[in-house]
Coordinates of C-alpha atoms in Angstrom, one line a residue:
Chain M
X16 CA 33.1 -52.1 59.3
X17 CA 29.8 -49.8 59.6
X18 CA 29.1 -47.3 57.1
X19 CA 26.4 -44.9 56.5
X20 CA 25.5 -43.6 53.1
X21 CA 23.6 -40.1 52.3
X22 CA 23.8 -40.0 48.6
X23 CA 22.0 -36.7 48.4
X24 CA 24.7 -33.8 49.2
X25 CA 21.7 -31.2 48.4
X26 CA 18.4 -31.8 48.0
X27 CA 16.1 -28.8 47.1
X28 CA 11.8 -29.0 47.5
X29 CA 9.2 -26.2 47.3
X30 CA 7.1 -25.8 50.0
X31 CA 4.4 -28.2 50.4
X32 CA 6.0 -30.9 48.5
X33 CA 7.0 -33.9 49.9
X34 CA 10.6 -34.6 51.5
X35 CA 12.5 -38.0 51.3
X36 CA 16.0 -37.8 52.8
X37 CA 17.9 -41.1 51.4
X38 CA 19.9 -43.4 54.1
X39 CA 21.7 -46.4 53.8
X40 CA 24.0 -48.4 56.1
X41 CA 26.1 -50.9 56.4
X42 CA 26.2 -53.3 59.4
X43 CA 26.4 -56.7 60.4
X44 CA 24.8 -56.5 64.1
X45 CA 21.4 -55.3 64.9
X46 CA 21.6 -51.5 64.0
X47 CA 20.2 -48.6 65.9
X48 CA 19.6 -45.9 63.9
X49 CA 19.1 -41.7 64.4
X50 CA 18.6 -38.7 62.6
X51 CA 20.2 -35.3 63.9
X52 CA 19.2 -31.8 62.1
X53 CA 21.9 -29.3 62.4
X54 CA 19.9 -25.7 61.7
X55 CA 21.9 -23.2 60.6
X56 CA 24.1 -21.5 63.3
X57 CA 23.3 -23.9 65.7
X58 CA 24.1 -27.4 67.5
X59 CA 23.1 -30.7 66.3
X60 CA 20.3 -32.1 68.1
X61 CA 18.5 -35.8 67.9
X62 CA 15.3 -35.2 65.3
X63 CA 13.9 -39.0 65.8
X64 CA 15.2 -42.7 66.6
X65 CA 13.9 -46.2 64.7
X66 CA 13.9 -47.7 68.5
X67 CA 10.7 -45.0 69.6
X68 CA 8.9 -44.9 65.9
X69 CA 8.0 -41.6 66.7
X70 CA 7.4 -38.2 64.4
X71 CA 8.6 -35.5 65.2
X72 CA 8.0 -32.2 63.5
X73 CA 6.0 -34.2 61.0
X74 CA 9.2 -36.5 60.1
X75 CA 9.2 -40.5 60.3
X76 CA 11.3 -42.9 59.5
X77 CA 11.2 -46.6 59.2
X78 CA 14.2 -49.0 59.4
X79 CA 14.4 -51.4 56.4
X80 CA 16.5 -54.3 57.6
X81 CA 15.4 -55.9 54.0
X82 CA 16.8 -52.7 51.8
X83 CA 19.4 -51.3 54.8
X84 CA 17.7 -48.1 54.3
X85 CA 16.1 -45.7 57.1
X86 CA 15.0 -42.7 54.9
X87 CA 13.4 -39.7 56.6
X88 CA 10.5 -38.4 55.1
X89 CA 7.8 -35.5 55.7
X90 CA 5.0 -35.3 53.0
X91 CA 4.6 -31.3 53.5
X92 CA 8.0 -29.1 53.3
X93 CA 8.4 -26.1 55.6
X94 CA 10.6 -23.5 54.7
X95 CA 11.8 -23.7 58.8
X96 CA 13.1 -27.4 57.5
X97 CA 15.8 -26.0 56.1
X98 CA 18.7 -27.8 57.7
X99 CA 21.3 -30.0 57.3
X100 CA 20.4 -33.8 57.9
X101 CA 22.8 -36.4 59.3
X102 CA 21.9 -39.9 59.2
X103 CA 23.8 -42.2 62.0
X104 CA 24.3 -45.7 63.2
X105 CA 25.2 -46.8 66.4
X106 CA 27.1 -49.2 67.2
X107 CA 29.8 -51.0 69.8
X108 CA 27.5 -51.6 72.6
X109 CA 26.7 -47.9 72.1
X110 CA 29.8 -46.5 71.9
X111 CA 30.1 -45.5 68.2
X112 CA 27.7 -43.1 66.6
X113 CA 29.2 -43.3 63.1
X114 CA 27.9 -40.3 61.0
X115 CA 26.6 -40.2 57.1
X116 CA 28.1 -37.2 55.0
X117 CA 25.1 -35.2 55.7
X118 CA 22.1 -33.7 53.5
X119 CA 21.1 -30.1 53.0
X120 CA 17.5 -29.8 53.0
X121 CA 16.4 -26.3 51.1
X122 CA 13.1 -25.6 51.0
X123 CA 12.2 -23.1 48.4
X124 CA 9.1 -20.6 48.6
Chain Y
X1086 CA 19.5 -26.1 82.2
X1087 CA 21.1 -29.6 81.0
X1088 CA 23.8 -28.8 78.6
X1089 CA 27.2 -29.3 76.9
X1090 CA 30.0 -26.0 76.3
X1091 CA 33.0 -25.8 74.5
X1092 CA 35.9 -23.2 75.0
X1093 CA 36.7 -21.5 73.1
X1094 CA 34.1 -21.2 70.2
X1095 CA 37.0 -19.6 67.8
X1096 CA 40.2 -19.9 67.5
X1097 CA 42.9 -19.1 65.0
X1098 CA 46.5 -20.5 65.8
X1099 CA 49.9 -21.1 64.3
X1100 CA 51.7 -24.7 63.3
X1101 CA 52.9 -26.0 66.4
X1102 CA 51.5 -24.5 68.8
X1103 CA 49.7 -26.5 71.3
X1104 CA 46.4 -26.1 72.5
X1105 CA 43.5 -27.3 74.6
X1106 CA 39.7 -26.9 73.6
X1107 CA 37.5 -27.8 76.7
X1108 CA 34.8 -29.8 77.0
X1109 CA 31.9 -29.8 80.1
X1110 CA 28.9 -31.3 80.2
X1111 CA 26.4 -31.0 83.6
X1112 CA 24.5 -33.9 83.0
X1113 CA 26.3 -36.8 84.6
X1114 CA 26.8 -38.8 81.6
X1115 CA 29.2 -41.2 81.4
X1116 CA 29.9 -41.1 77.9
X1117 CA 32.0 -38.2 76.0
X1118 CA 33.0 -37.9 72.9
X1119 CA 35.1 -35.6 70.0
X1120 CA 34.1 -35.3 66.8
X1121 CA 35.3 -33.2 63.6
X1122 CA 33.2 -32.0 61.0
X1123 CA 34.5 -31.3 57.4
X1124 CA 32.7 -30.1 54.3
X1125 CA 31.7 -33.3 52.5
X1126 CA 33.0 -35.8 54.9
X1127 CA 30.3 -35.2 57.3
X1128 CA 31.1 -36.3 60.8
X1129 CA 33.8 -38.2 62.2
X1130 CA 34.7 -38.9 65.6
X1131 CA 38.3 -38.5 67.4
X1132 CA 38.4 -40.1 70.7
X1133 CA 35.5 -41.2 73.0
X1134 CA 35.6 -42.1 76.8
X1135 CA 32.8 -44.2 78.5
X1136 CA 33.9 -43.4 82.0
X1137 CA 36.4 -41.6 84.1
X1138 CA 40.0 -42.5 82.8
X1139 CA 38.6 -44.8 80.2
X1140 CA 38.9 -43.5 76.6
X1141 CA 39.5 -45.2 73.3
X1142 CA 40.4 -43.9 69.4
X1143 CA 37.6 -43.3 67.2
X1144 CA 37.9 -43.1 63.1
X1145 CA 40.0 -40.3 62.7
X1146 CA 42.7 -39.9 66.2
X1147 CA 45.8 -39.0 64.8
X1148 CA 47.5 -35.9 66.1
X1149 CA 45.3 -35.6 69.2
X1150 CA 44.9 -36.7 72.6
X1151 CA 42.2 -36.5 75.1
X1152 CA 41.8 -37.0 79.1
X1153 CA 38.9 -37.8 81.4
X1154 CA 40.0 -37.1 84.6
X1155 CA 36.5 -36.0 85.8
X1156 CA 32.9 -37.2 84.7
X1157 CA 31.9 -33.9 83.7
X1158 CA 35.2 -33.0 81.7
X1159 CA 36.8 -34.1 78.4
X1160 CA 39.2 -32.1 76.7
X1161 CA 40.6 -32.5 73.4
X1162 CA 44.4 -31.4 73.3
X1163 CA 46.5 -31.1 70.2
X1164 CA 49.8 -31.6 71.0
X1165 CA 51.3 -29.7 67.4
X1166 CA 48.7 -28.5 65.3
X1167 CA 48.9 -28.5 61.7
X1168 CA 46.8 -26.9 59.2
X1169 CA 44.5 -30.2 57.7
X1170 CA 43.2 -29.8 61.5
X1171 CA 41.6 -26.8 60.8
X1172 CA 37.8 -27.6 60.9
X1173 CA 34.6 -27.3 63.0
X1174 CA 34.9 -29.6 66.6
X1175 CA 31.9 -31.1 68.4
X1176 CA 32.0 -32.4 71.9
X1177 CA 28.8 -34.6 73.0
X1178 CA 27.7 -36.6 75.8
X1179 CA 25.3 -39.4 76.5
X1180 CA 24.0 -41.5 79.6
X1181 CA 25.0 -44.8 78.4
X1182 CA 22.5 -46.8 80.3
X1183 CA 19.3 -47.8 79.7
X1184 CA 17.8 -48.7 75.9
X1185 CA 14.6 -46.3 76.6
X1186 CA 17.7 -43.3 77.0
X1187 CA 18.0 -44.2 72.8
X1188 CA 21.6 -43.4 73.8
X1189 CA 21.1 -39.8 72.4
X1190 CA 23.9 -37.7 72.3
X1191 CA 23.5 -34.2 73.0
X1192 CA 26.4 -31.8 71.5
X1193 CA 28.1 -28.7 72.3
X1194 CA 28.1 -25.5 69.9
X1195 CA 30.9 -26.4 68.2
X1196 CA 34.5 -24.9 67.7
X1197 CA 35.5 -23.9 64.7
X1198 CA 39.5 -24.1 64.3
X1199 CA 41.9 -22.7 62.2
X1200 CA 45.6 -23.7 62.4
X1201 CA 47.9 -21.3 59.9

Protein backbone atom coordinates (compact mmCIF):
# COMPACT_ATOMS: atom_id res chain seq x y z
CA UNK A 1 0.00 0.00 0.00
CA UNK A 2 1.24 3.80 -0.51
CA UNK A 3 2.32 5.77 2.30
CA UNK A 4 3.70 9.15 2.74
CA UNK A 5 5.92 10.08 5.57
CA UNK A 6 6.50 13.77 7.09
CA UNK A 7 8.67 13.05 10.01
CA UNK A 8 8.87 16.71 10.99
CA UNK A 9 5.46 17.60 12.95
CA UNK A 10 7.04 21.21 13.56
CA UNK A 11 9.71 22.63 12.14
CA UNK A 12 10.81 26.18 13.34
CA UNK A 13 13.62 28.59 11.03
CA UNK A 14 14.51 32.31 11.46
CA UNK A 15 14.06 34.38 8.64
CA UNK A 16 16.54 34.13 6.03
CA UNK A 17 17.63 30.65 6.81
CA UNK A 18 17.16 28.03 4.73
CA UNK A 19 13.95 25.59 4.71
CA UNK A 20 13.97 21.77 4.11
CA UNK A 21 10.54 20.16 4.51
CA UNK A 22 11.29 16.18 4.79
CA UNK A 23 9.12 13.68 2.48
CA UNK A 24 9.12 10.15 2.02
CA UNK A 25 6.81 7.71 0.30
CA UNK A 26 6.14 4.54 -0.22
CA UNK A 27 5.11 3.08 -3.64
CA UNK A 28 5.53 0.48 -5.96
CA UNK A 29 4.23 2.26 -9.34
CA UNK A 30 5.60 5.35 -10.84
CA UNK A 31 4.68 8.03 -8.20
CA UNK A 32 3.37 11.51 -8.90
CA UNK A 33 4.08 13.63 -6.25
CA UNK A 34 2.59 17.32 -4.85
CA UNK A 35 2.92 19.69 -2.18
CA UNK A 36 -0.25 21.65 -0.82
CA UNK A 37 0.35 24.71 1.76
CA UNK A 38 -2.61 25.18 3.95
CA UNK A 39 -2.12 29.06 5.47
CA UNK A 40 -3.71 29.69 8.41
CA UNK A 41 -7.53 30.16 8.12
CA UNK A 42 -7.58 29.21 4.74
CA UNK A 43 -8.06 26.25 2.03
CA UNK A 44 -5.39 24.07 0.84
CA UNK A 45 -4.08 24.91 -2.37
CA UNK A 46 -1.39 22.97 -4.86
CA UNK A 47 2.27 24.85 -3.95
CA UNK A 48 4.23 22.78 -6.79
CA UNK A 49 4.21 19.19 -8.67
CA UNK A 50 7.57 16.81 -9.47
CA UNK A 51 5.74 16.40 -13.10
CA UNK A 52 6.25 20.53 -13.97
CA UNK A 53 9.80 21.03 -11.95
CA UNK A 54 8.69 24.29 -11.25
CA UNK A 55 9.34 26.92 -8.18
CA UNK A 56 7.01 28.46 -6.93
CA UNK A 57 7.33 31.20 -4.26
CA UNK A 58 10.98 30.35 -4.20
CA UNK A 59 10.17 26.46 -3.32
CA UNK A 60 11.51 23.33 -5.42
CA UNK A 61 11.45 20.01 -5.05
CA UNK A 62 13.02 17.10 -6.73
CA UNK A 63 11.76 13.51 -6.73
CA UNK A 64 14.39 10.94 -5.54
CA UNK A 65 13.24 7.65 -7.03
CA UNK A 66 16.79 6.40 -5.52
CA UNK A 67 16.05 7.69 -1.71
CA UNK A 68 11.89 7.80 -2.15
CA UNK A 69 12.21 11.25 -0.86
CA UNK A 70 10.61 14.61 -2.56
CA UNK A 71 11.71 17.18 0.12
CA UNK A 72 10.68 20.87 -0.36
CA UNK A 73 13.14 23.29 0.05
CA UNK A 74 13.56 27.33 -0.09
CA UNK A 75 17.08 28.58 0.77
CA UNK A 76 15.61 32.04 2.26
CA UNK A 77 12.56 31.84 4.92
CA UNK A 78 9.82 34.36 4.84
CA UNK A 79 7.95 34.97 7.76
CA UNK A 80 4.58 34.80 5.10
CA UNK A 81 5.81 30.94 4.77
CA UNK A 82 4.35 30.25 7.71
CA UNK A 83 2.02 27.37 6.87
CA UNK A 84 1.28 24.00 7.25
CA UNK A 85 2.89 21.64 4.50
CA UNK A 86 1.30 18.41 3.27
CA UNK A 87 3.20 16.22 1.23
CA UNK A 88 1.04 13.77 -1.26
CA UNK A 89 1.21 10.95 -3.57
CA UNK A 90 -1.07 10.10 -6.20
CA UNK A 91 -1.96 7.27 -7.12
CA UNK A 92 -4.83 4.71 -8.85
CA UNK A 93 -4.76 6.03 -12.27
CA UNK A 94 -5.31 9.38 -10.36
CA UNK A 95 -7.76 8.56 -8.16
CA UNK A 96 -6.01 8.53 -4.75
CA UNK A 97 -4.24 11.63 -3.45
CA UNK A 98 -3.00 9.93 -0.19
CA UNK A 99 -1.88 12.71 2.32
CA UNK A 100 1.44 12.86 4.66
CA UNK A 101 0.68 13.97 8.43
CA UNK A 102 1.57 17.40 7.57
CA UNK A 103 4.44 19.90 8.66
CA UNK A 104 4.14 23.26 10.36
CA UNK A 105 6.47 25.63 8.94
CA UNK A 106 7.14 28.73 11.64
CA UNK A 107 9.25 31.18 10.61
CA UNK A 108 10.58 33.26 13.42
CA UNK A 109 11.66 37.05 13.12
CA UNK B 1 -14.63 32.65 -10.42
CA UNK B 2 -13.67 28.70 -10.52
CA UNK B 3 -14.30 27.33 -7.19
CA UNK B 4 -15.40 24.70 -4.63
CA UNK B 5 -18.16 25.56 -1.41
CA UNK B 6 -19.11 23.64 1.35
CA UNK B 7 -22.37 24.12 3.55
CA UNK B 8 -22.33 24.59 6.16
CA UNK B 9 -18.83 25.83 7.38
CA UNK B 10 -19.96 24.97 11.22
CA UNK B 11 -21.78 22.89 12.71
CA UNK B 12 -22.38 21.46 16.08
CA UNK B 13 -24.85 18.44 16.39
CA UNK B 14 -26.03 15.63 18.77
CA UNK B 15 -25.29 11.57 18.51
CA UNK B 16 -27.60 10.44 16.03
CA UNK B 17 -28.73 12.81 14.31
CA UNK B 18 -28.35 12.70 10.66
CA UNK B 19 -26.94 15.19 8.53
CA UNK B 20 -25.85 16.32 5.10
CA UNK B 21 -22.72 18.67 4.39
CA UNK B 22 -22.83 19.79 0.70
CA UNK B 23 -20.51 19.83 -1.69
CA UNK B 24 -20.43 22.14 -5.26
CA UNK B 25 -17.92 22.67 -7.37
CA UNK B 26 -18.45 24.97 -10.95
CA UNK B 27 -15.71 23.75 -12.74
CA UNK B 28 -16.89 20.62 -14.54
CA UNK B 29 -14.63 18.22 -13.03
CA UNK B 30 -15.26 14.84 -13.04
CA UNK B 31 -13.58 13.93 -9.99
CA UNK B 32 -14.85 14.59 -6.24
CA UNK B 33 -13.67 13.74 -3.33
CA UNK B 34 -14.15 13.78 0.88
CA UNK B 35 -11.56 14.05 3.05
CA UNK B 36 -11.11 14.48 7.01
CA UNK B 37 -8.53 16.16 8.61
CA UNK B 38 -7.39 15.37 12.26
CA UNK B 39 -4.64 16.76 14.36
CA UNK B 40 -1.65 14.53 13.77
CA UNK B 41 -3.14 12.17 11.25
CA UNK B 42 -3.00 14.66 8.64
CA UNK B 43 -5.40 13.96 5.75
CA UNK B 44 -7.44 11.13 4.95
CA UNK B 45 -9.94 10.65 2.48
CA UNK B 46 -13.65 9.17 2.85
CA UNK B 47 -15.26 8.44 -0.36
CA UNK B 48 -14.34 9.69 -3.96
CA UNK B 49 -16.41 9.64 -7.20
CA UNK B 50 -14.84 9.88 -10.69
CA UNK B 51 -18.07 10.50 -12.50
CA UNK B 52 -21.73 10.83 -12.17
CA UNK B 53 -23.09 7.81 -10.08
CA UNK B 54 -19.63 6.34 -9.77
CA UNK B 55 -18.11 6.54 -6.33
CA UNK B 56 -15.76 4.28 -4.39
CA UNK B 57 -14.41 4.05 -0.42
CA UNK B 58 -11.32 5.76 0.27
CA UNK B 59 -9.03 4.98 3.64
CA UNK B 60 -11.23 5.93 6.28
CA UNK B 61 -15.41 5.32 4.90
CA UNK B 62 -17.04 3.97 7.80
CA UNK B 63 -20.11 5.67 9.07
CA UNK B 64 -20.69 7.78 5.90
CA UNK B 65 -22.10 7.65 2.65
CA UNK B 66 -21.96 9.89 -0.27
CA UNK B 67 -24.02 10.39 -3.76
CA UNK B 68 -23.19 11.91 -7.11
CA UNK B 69 -26.20 12.40 -8.71
CA UNK B 70 -24.95 15.48 -10.68
CA UNK B 71 -21.33 16.42 -11.92
CA UNK B 72 -21.25 19.52 -10.05
CA UNK B 73 -22.59 17.89 -6.68
CA UNK B 74 -21.14 15.53 -4.01
CA UNK B 75 -22.45 15.44 -0.65
CA UNK B 76 -21.25 13.67 2.22
CA UNK B 77 -24.12 12.30 4.48
CA UNK B 78 -23.79 10.78 7.93
CA UNK B 79 -26.36 8.57 8.52
CA UNK B 80 -25.81 8.54 12.74
CA UNK B 81 -23.16 10.63 13.79
CA UNK B 82 -21.03 9.91 16.59
CA UNK B 83 -18.56 11.93 18.41
CA UNK B 84 -14.83 10.43 16.88
CA UNK B 85 -16.48 12.14 13.68
CA UNK B 86 -16.02 15.29 15.01
CA UNK B 87 -13.23 16.99 12.83
CA UNK B 88 -12.44 19.44 9.99
CA UNK B 89 -14.09 18.14 6.32
CA UNK B 90 -12.63 18.94 2.92
CA UNK B 91 -14.39 18.47 -0.32
CA UNK B 92 -12.07 18.87 -3.62
CA UNK B 93 -12.40 18.37 -7.24
CA UNK B 94 -10.12 17.65 -10.12
CA UNK B 95 -10.48 17.36 -14.04
CA UNK B 96 -9.18 13.95 -14.41
CA UNK B 97 -7.92 14.17 -17.86
CA UNK B 98 -5.00 15.12 -19.27
CA UNK B 99 -1.31 14.62 -17.48
CA UNK B 100 -0.35 18.45 -18.20
CA UNK B 101 -3.82 19.15 -15.70
CA UNK B 102 -1.06 17.45 -12.83
CA UNK B 103 -4.51 16.18 -11.69
CA UNK B 104 -4.58 19.07 -9.06
CA UNK B 105 -7.17 19.11 -6.79
CA UNK B 106 -8.56 22.23 -5.74
CA UNK B 107 -10.51 22.14 -2.12
CA UNK B 108 -13.28 23.81 -0.52
CA UNK B 109 -12.95 25.86 2.85
CA UNK B 110 -13.51 23.23 4.96
CA UNK B 111 -16.22 22.27 7.60
CA UNK B 112 -15.38 21.91 10.88
CA UNK B 113 -17.76 19.37 12.73
CA UNK B 114 -18.60 18.71 16.09
CA UNK B 115 -20.89 15.77 17.04
CA UNK B 116 -21.81 15.93 21.09
Amino acid sequence: AQRVTQPEKLLSVFKGAPVELKCNYSYSGSPELFWYVQYSRQRLQLLLRHISRESIKGFTADLNKGETSFHLKKPFAQEEDSAMYYCALLTGGGNKLTFGTGTQLKVEL
Amino acid sequence: EAQVTQNPRYLITVTGKKLTVTCSQNMNHEYMSWYRQDPGLGLRQIYYSMNVEVTDKGDVPEGYKVSRKEKRNFPLILESPSPNQTSLYFCASSSRFGRDSGYEQYFGPGTRLTVT
